[in-house]
XYZ file of C-alpha atoms in Angstrom:
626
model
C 72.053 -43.382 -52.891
C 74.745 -44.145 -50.846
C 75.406 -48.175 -49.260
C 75.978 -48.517 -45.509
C 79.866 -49.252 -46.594
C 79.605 -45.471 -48.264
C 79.046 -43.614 -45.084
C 81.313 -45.994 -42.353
C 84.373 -44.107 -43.047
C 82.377 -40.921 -42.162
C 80.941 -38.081 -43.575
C 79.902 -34.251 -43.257
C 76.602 -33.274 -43.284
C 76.490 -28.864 -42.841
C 78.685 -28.366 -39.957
C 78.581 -31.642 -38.596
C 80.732 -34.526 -39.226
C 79.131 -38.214 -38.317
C 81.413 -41.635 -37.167
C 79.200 -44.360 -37.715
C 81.968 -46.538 -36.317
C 81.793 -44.849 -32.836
C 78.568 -43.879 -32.978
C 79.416 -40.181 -32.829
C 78.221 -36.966 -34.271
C 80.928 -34.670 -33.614
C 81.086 -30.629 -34.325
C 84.527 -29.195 -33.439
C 85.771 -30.350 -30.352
C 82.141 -31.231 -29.388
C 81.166 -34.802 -29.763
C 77.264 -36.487 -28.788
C 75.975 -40.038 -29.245
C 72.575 -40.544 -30.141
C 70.654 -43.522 -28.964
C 70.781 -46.327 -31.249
C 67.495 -46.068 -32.881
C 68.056 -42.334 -33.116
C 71.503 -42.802 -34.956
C 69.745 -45.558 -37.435
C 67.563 -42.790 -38.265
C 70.510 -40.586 -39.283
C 72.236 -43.434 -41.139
C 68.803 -44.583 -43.148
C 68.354 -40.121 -44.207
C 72.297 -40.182 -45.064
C 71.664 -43.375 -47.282
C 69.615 -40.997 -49.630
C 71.169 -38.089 -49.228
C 68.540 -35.758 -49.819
C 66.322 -38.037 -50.972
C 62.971 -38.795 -48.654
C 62.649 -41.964 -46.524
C 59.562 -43.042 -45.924
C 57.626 -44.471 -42.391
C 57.808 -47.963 -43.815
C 61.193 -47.669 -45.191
C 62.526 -46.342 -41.500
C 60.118 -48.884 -39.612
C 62.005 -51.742 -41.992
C 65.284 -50.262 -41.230
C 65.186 -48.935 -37.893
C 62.581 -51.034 -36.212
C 63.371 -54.450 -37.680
C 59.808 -54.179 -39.833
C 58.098 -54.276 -36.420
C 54.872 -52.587 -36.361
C 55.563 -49.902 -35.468
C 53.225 -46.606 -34.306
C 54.034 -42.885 -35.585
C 55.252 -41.583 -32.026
C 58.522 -43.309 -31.667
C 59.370 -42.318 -34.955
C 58.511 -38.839 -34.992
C 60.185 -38.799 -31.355
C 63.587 -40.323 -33.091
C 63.506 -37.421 -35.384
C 62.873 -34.569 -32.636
C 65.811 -36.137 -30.616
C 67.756 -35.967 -33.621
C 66.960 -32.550 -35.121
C 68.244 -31.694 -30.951
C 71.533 -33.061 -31.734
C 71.517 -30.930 -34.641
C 70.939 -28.388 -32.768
C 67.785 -27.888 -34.875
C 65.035 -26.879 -33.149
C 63.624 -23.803 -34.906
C 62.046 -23.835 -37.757
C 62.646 -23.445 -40.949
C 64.725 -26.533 -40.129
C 67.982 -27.067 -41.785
C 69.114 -30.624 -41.303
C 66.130 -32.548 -41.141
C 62.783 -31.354 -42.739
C 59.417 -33.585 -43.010
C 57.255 -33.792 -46.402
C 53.804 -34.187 -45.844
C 52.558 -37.884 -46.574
C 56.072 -38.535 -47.965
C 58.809 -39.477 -44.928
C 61.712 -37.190 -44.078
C 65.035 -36.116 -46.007
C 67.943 -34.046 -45.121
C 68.662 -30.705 -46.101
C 72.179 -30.365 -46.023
C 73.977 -32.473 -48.626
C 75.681 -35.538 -47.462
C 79.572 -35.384 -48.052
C 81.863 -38.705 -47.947
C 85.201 -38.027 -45.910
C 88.092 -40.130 -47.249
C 90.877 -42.214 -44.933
C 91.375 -40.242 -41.674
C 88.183 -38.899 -41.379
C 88.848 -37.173 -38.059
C 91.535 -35.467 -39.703
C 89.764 -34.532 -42.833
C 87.286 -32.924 -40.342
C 89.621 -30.871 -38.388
C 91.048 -29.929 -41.855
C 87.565 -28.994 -43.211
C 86.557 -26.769 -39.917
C 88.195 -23.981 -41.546
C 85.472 -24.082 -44.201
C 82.435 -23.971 -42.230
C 81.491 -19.938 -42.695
C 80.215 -22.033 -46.751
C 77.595 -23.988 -44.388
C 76.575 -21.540 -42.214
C 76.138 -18.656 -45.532
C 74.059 -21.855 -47.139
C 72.148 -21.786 -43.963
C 71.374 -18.025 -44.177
C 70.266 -17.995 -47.526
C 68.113 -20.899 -47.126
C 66.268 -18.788 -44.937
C 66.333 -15.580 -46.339
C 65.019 -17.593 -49.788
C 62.254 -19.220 -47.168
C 61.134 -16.074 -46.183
C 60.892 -14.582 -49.368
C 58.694 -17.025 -50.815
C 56.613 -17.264 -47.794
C 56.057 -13.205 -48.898
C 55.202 -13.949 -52.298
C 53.245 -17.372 -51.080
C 50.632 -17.237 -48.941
C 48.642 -20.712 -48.958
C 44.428 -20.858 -49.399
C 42.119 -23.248 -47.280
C 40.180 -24.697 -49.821
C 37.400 -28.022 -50.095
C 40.555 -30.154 -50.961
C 42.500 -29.481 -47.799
C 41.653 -31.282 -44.464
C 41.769 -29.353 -40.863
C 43.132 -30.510 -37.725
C 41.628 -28.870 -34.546
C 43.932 -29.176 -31.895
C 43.156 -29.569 -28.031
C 42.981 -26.198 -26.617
C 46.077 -24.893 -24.566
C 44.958 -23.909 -21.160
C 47.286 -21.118 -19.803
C 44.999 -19.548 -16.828
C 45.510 -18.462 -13.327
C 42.416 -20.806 -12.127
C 42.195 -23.919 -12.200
C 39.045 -25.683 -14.044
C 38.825 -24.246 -17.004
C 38.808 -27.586 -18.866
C 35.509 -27.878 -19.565
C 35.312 -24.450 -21.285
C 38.332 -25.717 -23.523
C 36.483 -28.231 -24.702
C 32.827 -26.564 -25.012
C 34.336 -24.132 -27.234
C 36.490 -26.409 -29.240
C 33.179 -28.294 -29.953
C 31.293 -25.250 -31.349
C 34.230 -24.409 -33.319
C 34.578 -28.139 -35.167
C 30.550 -27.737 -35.877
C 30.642 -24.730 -37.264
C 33.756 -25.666 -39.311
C 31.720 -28.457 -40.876
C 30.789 -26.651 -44.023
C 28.909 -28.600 -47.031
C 31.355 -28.899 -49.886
C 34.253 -27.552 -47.651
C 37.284 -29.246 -46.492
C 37.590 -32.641 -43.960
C 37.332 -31.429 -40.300
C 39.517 -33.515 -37.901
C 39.169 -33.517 -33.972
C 42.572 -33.746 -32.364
C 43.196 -34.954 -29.140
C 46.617 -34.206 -28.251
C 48.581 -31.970 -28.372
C 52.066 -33.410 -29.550
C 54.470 -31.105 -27.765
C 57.177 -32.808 -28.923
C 56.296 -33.079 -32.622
C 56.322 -30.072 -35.409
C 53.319 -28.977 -37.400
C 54.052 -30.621 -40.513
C 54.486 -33.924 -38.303
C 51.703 -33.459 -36.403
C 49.849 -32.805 -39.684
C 51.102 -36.530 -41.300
C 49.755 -37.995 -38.025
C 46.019 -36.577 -38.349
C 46.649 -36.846 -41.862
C 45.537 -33.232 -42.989
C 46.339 -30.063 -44.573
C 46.007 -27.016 -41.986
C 46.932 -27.429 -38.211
C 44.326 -25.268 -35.829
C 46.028 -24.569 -32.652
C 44.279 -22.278 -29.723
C 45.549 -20.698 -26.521
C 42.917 -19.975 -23.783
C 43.947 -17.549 -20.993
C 41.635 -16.431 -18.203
C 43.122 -13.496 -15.920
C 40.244 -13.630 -13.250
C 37.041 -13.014 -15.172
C 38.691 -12.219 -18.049
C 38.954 -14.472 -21.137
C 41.294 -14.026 -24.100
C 41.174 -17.147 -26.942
C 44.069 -16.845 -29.567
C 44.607 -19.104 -32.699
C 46.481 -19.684 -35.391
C 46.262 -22.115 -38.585
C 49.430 -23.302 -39.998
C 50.157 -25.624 -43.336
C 51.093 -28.652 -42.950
C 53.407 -28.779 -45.473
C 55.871 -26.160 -44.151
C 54.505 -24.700 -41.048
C 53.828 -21.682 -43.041
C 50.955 -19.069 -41.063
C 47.660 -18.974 -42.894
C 45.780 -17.262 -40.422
C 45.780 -15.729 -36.945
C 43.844 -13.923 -34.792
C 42.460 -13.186 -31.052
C 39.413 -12.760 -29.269
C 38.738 -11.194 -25.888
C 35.441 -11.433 -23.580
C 34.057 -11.901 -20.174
C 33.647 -15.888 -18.283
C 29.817 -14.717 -17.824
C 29.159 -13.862 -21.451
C 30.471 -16.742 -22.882
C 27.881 -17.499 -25.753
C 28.901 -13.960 -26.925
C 32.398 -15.401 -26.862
C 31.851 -18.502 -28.668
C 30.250 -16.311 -31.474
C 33.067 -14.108 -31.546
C 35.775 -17.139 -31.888
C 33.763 -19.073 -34.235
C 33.643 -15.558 -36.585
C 37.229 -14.883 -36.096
C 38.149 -18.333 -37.352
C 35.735 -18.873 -40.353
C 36.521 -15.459 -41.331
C 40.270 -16.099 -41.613
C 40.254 -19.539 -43.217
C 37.686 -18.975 -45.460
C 37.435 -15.040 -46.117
C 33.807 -13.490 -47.263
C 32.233 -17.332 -46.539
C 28.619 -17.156 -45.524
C 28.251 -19.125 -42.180
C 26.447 -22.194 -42.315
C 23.570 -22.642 -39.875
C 24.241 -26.071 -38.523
C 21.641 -26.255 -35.808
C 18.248 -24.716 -35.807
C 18.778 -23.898 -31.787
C 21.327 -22.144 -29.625
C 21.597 -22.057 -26.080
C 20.412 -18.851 -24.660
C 23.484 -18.586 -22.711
C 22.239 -19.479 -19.363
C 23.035 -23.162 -19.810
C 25.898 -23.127 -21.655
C 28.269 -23.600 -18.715
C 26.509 -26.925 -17.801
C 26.569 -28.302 -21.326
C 30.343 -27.520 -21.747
C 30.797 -29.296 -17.959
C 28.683 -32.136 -19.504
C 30.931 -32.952 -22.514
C 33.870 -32.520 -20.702
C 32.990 -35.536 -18.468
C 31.407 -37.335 -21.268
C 34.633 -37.488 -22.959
C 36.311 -38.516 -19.826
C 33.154 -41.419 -19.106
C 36.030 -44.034 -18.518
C 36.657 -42.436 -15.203
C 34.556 -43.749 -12.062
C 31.344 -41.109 -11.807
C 31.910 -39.283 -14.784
C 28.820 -40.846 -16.947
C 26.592 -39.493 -14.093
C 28.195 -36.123 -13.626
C 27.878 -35.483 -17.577
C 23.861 -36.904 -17.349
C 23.244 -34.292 -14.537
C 24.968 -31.226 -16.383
C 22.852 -32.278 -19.695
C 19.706 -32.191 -17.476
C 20.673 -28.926 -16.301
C 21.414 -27.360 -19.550
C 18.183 -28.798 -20.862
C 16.316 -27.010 -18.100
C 17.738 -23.817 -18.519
C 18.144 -23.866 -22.582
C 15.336 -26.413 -23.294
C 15.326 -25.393 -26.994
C 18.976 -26.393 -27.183
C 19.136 -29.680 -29.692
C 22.640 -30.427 -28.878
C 22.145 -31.119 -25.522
C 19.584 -33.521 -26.273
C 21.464 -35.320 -28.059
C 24.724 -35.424 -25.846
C 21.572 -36.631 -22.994
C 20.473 -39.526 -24.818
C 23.961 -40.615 -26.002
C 24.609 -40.762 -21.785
C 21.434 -42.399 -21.300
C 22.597 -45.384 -24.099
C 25.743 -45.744 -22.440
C 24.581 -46.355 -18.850
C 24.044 -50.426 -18.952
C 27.394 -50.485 -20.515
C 29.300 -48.107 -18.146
C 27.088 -48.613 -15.425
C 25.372 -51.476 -15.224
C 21.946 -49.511 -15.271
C 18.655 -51.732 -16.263
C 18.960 -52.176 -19.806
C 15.353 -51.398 -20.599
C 14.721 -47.863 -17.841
C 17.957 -46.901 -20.008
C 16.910 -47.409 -23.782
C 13.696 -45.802 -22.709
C 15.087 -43.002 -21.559
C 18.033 -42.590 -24.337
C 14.901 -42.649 -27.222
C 12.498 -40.219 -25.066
C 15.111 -37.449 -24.738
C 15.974 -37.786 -28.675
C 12.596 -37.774 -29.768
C 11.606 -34.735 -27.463
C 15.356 -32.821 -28.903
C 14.210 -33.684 -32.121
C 11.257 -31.688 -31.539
C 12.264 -28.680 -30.716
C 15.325 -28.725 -32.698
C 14.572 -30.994 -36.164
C 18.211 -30.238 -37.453
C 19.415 -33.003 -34.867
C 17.250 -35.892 -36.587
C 19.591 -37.367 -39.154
C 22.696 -37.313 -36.038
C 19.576 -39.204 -33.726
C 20.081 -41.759 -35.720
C 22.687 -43.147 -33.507
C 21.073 -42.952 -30.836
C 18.238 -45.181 -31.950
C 20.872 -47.539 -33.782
C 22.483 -47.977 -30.636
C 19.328 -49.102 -29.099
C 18.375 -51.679 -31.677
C 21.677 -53.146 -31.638
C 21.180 -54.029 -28.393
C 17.514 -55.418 -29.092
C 18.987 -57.490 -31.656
C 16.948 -55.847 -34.313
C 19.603 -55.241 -37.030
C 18.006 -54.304 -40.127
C 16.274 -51.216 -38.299
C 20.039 -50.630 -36.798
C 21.643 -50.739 -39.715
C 19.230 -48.199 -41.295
C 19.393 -45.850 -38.483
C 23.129 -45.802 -38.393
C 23.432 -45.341 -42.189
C 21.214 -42.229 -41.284
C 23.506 -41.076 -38.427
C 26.641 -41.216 -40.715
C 25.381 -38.992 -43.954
C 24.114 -36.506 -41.363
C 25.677 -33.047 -41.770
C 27.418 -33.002 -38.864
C 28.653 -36.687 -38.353
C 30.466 -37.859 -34.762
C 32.802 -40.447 -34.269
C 30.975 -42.245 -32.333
C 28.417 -42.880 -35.127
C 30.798 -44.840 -37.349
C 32.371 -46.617 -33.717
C 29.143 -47.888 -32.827
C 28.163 -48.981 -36.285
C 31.388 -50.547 -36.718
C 30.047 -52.488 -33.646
C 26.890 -53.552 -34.716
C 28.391 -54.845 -38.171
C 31.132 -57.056 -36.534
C 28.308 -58.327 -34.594
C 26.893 -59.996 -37.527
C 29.827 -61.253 -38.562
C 30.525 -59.022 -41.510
C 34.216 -58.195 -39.772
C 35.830 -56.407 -42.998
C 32.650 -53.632 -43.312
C 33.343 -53.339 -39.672
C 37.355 -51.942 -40.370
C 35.863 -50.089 -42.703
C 33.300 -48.055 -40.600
C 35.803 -48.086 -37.740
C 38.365 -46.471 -40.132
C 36.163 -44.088 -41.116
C 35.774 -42.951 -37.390
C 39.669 -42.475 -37.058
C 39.834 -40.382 -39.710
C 37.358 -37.751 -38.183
C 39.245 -38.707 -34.893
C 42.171 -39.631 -35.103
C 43.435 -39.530 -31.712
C 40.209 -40.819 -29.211
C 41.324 -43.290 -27.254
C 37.939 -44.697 -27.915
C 38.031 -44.828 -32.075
C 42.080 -46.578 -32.144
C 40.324 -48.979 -29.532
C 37.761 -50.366 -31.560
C 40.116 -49.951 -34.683
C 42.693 -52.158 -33.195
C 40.085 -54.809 -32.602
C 38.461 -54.646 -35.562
C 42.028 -55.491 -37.136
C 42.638 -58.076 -34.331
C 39.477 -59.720 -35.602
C 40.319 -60.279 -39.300
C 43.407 -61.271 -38.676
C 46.046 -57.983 -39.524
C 48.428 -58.587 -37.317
C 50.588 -55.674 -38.472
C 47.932 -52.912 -38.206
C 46.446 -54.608 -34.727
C 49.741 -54.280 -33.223
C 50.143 -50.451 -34.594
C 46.608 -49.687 -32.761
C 47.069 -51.548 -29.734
C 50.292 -49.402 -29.820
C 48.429 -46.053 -30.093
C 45.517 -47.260 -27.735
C 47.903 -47.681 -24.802
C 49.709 -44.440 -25.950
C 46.562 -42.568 -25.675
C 45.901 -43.681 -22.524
C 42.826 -46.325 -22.958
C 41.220 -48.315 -20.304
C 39.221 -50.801 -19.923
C 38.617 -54.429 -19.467
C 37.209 -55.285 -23.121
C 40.495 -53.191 -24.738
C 43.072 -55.376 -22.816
C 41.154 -58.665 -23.139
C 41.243 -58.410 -26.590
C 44.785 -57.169 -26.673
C 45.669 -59.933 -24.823
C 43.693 -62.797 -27.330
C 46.099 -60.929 -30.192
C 49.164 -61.051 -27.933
C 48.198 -64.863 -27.360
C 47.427 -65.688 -31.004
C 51.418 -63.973 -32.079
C 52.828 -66.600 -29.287
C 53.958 -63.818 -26.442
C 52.224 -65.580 -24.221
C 53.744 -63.893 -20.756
C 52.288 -60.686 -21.860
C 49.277 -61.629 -22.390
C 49.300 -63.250 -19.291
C 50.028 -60.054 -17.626
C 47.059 -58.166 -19.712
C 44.347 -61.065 -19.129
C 45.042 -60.495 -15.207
C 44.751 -56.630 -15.415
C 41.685 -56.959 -17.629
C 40.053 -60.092 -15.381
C 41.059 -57.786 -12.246
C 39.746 -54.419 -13.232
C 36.106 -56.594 -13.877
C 36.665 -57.720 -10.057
C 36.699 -61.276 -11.286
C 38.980 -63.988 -9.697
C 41.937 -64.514 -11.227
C 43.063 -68.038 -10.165
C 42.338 -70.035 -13.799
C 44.838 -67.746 -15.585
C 48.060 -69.413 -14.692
C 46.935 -73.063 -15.616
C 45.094 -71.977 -18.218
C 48.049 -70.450 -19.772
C 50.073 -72.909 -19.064
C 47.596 -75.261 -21.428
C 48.486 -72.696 -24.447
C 52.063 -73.267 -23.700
C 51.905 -77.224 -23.216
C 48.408 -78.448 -24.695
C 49.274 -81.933 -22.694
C 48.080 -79.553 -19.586
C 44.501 -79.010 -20.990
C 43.009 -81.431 -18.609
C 44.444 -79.322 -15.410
C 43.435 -76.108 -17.048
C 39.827 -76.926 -17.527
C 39.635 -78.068 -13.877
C 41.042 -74.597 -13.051
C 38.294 -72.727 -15.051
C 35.546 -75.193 -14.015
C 36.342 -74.820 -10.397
C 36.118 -70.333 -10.912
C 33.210 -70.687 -13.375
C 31.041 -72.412 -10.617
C 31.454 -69.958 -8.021
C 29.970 -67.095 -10.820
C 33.165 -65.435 -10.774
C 34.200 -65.647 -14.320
C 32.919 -63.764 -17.043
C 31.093 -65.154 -20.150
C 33.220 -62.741 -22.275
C 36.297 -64.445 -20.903
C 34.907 -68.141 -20.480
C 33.732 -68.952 -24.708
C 36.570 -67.643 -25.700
C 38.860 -69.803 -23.866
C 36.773 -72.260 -23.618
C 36.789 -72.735 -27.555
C 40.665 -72.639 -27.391
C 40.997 -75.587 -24.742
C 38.354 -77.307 -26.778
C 35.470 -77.455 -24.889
C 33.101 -76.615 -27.425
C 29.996 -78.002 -25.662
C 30.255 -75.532 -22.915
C 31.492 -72.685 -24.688
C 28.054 -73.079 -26.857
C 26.132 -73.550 -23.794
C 27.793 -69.604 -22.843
C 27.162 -68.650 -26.182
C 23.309 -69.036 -26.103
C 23.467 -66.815 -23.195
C 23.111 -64.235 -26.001
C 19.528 -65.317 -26.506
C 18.921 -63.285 -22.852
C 17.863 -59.189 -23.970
C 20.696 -57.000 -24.573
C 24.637 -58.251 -24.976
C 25.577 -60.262 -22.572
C 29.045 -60.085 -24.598
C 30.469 -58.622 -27.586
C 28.532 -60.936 -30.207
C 31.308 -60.294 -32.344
C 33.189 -62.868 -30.559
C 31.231 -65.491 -32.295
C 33.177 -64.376 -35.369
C 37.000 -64.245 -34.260
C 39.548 -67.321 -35.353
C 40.193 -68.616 -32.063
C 36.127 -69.490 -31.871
C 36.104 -71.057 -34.920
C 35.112 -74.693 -33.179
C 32.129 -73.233 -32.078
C 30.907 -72.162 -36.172
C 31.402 -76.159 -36.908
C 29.281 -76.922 -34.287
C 25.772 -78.257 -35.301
C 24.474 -75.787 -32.491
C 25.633 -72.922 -34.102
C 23.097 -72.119 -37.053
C 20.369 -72.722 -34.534
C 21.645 -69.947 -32.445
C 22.729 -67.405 -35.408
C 18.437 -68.521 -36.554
C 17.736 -67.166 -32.661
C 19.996 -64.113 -32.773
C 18.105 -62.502 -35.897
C 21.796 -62.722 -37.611
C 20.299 -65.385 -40.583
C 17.468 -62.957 -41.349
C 20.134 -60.420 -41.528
C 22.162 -61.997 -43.684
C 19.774 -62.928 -46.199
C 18.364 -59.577 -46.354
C 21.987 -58.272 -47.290
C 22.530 -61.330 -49.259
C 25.122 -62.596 -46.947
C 26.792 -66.057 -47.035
C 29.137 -67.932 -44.589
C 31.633 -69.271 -46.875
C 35.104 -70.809 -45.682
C 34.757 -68.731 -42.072
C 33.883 -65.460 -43.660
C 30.709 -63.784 -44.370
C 30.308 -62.244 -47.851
C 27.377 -59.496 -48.508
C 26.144 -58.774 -51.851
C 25.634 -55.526 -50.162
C 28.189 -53.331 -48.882
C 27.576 -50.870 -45.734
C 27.296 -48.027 -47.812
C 24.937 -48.903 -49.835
C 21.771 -46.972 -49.397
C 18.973 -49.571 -48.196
């Protein structure tokens, strides 16, 4: 391994020659300079010539050991295989190891005194690279002959969004009604780990994008619609080496698209897993007249953040219902709208629940294969009724059911952290990402989850993907903002407690004094005043309020918000109760009272749970079959 005083004087890597000094990666008369963080990279793979670096060793190196998430690294290393001129694979300067890190192919030679002279000298030597080069690849392409790799139950598979290439517009929703069916029917018992990807990664290879979602075999499809025409082509690729396992096409008509979606789900079983018996993973399928309107339905479902789109998605359910009423699926993706509306939409807690559990039970009904995955449904439900034990029990159902979502092991990660039990909630949230590893949603509640027990390092790196992936949300940035407070950069958190207090349509004027009090505690007195004066006119939230309450040390009144938890439903996160920065309020006399009101005591002592030095310890873990 070479030291940083190795490589100043220069060196040759293939037909390249590098000058850390002025920052320059020159080839013949052509010379480029990398961005800074994109020429560390180069220096920390030159280091070990040949040797892999891993993410933490570039993060220390690079990134100053900041927390740092996957995308600007993998982004350094596409800028840099560009400068390279390395673009096509088989790579030949900079190739990625799955799990591992990166290392450079070409060998890393040290040029002595002049180096700019030594590299004119040495041009006359460069046909020895570019032979290397050639039989590098004629030696990859031979054992890619004699090497063909096998999908088996160890590997994991990443289903990436579908790429829509048509000549209308709106063909979203059958990109995603499609890629549904196809990650249920990939679900096989004893088979490999199926992985819902939500992006697409243009700028990252396969093997990259495979260390991201952490799996085996990359799943990419193509849709194309030429008027009523429909063609669907895919392609698995390893992870390791971008290798082809399987491809194949499928053609069909927009109004036939159940016939379709049988046709795509049989091309792609049959090529990762040839002379496989198809599973039957639901006792019901649609008839084909409602499958439009459930495909419209999950497309806005998975887009409920934006204003309407809970309502559209309810409507399309109903209307698949009606015309496939046998279909269990859509009952399911009903009720799960129906349990979301006082949350999303402020919708009457009690019309909503009722609803949510009368559409599951009828689903169940016709279609008994959906029970186990109901189980959310009615664990949602409880939550909210403070009932935990039965909440508890139905999640555990909902996450050993055969074909598990995400948003099983979110929501139970939700009800757990509302009990206080803060490390089984990482661990159900985790869970979640690795099923789904890029919803905006799952890296959400993972990031807060970590927030809440204190990991500062792995809060930051989900906060980091959360706003990469787009999320919204008052809750999200609030939160966000209480970490960004708690690691002292207090001006952005500032800036994130205003966007979060202004998307709820809440007034804003406590935030300055209030952080000003954080900054200078002698200004507590004027910061109170502030809050008091917002809090009376009903324009502050009781999310916001115990929480800073509790920080200024006004633990009478951020009890007296506390207790508004007694009302039905969640009139906050309850898991707030548990965080550091309201750890004045679990001293308070008040406090067991109002855990003795909440259910949480008869919880705990049902799981054999303690509260011992501000943490709650369970004789019985999550998993644990009750």
């Amino acid at each position: 391994m070479f030291t940083e005083e190795d490589l100043l004087d220069g060196f040759r890597i293939g037909e390249y020659v590098v000058l850390p000094k002025r920052h320059v990666i020159r080839r013949g008369k052509e010379e480029q300079s990398p961005e800074p963080k994109v020429f560390g990279v180069l220096m920390s793979l030159a280091r070990r010539n040949g040797d892999d670096v891993s993410r933490d060793e570039l993060i220390d190196e690079v990134w100053d050991g900041r927390p740092t998430a996957d995308g600007p690294i993998a982004r350094a290393i596409t800028q840099l295989r560009g400068h390279f001129d390395d673009r096509q694979r088989p790579y030949r300067y900079v190739q990625a190891k799955h799990k591992i890190g990166y290392h450079l192919v070409q060998p890393v030679a040290l040029l002595d005194g002049n180096a700019e002279a030594q590299a004119e000298r040495e041009d006359s030597a460069l046909w020895q690279a570019v032979a290397g080069a050639a039989i590098a690849i004629l030696l990859a392409l031979v054992i890619w002959i004699l090497w063909r790799p096998d999908v088996d139950a160890t590997d994991a598979i990443g289903v990436l969004p579908f790429d829509v290439a048509s000549d209308v517009s709106g063909d979203e929703h059958i990109a995603v009604g499609l890629k549904e069916e196809l990650l249920r029917a990939l679900v096989r018992a004893d088979g490999p780990v199926i992985k819902n990807g939500r992006v697409r990664y243009p700028e990252l290879d396969v093997p990259e994008i495979a260390d991201h979602l952490d799996v085996t075999v990359v799943v990419s499809v193509t849709l194309l619609r030429d008027g009523e025409n429909l063609e669907i082509a895919w392609r698995a690729e390893s992870g390791r080496d971008s290798s082809l396992i399987a491809s194949d096409s499928v053609r069909g008509i927009k109004g036939e698209m159940l016939e379709l979606q049988r046709m795509l789900v049989a091309s792609v079983m049959n090529g990762l897993f040839p002379g496989a018996r198809q599973e039957l993973i639901t006792e019901s399928r649609p008839t084909g007249a409602g499958i439009e309107s459930y495909y419209l339905g999950l497309y806005a479902i998975e887009r409920r953040g934006e204003p309407g789109n809970l309502m559209k998605a309810i409507e399309h359910f109903q209307s698949a219902i009606r015309l496939d009423p046998r279909f269990g699926p859509a009952y399911l993706s009903l009720a799960t709208a129906y349990a979301l509306l006082p949350d999303l939409e402020n919708a009457p807690l009690e019309e909503s629940h009722r609803l949510a559990i009368q559409t599951i039970e009828e689903g169940v009904k016709v279609d008994s294969s959906i029970a186990d995955a109901s189980g959310a449904i009615y664990g949602h439900v409880y939550h909210k009724q403070k009932r935990w034990k039965k909440a508890e029990e139905a999640y555990q159902r909902a996450i050993n059911a055969r074909v598990v979502d995400s948003n099983a092991f979110n929501w139970y990660s939700r009800m757990l952290a509302s009990v206080g039990r803060l490390d089984a909630s990482v661990e159900e949230a985790l869970k979640a990402q690795r099923i789904d590893p890029d919803s905006a949603i799952v890296n959400s509640r993972l990031a807060i989850a970590y927030a809440w027990i204190g990991d500062s390092a792995n809060a930051a790196e989900f906060f980091e993907r959360s706003r990469y992936l787009g999320v919204r949300g008052s809750t999200h940035l609030l939160a966000n903002a209480l970490f960004l407070v708690r690691i002292g950069q207090l001006e952005s958190a500032r800036q994130l407690t205003t966007a979060g207090v202004r998307m709820q349509g809440a007034n804003t004027d406590w935030i300055d004094p209030v952080f000003a009090a954080f900054a200078d505690p002698s200004r507590r007195d004027d910061a109170l005043a502030a809050l008091n004066a917002v809090a009376d006119t009903g324009q502050l939230s009781p999310q916001v309020e115990i929480v800073v309450r509790a920080m200024l040390g006004d633990t009478d009144r951020a009890l007296d918000i506390a207790e508004l938890l007694n009302s039905p439903g969640e009139m906050f996160e309850i898991d707030l109760l548990f965080v550091p920065e309201t750890k004045p309020l679990r001293d308070h006399p008040r406090f067991e009272t109002l855990l003795e009101n909440l259910g949480i005591t008869d919880y705990w002592k049902s799981r054999g749970c303690q509260l011992i030095e501000d943490s709650v310890f369970c004789d019985q873990r999550p998993d644990q079959k009750l």
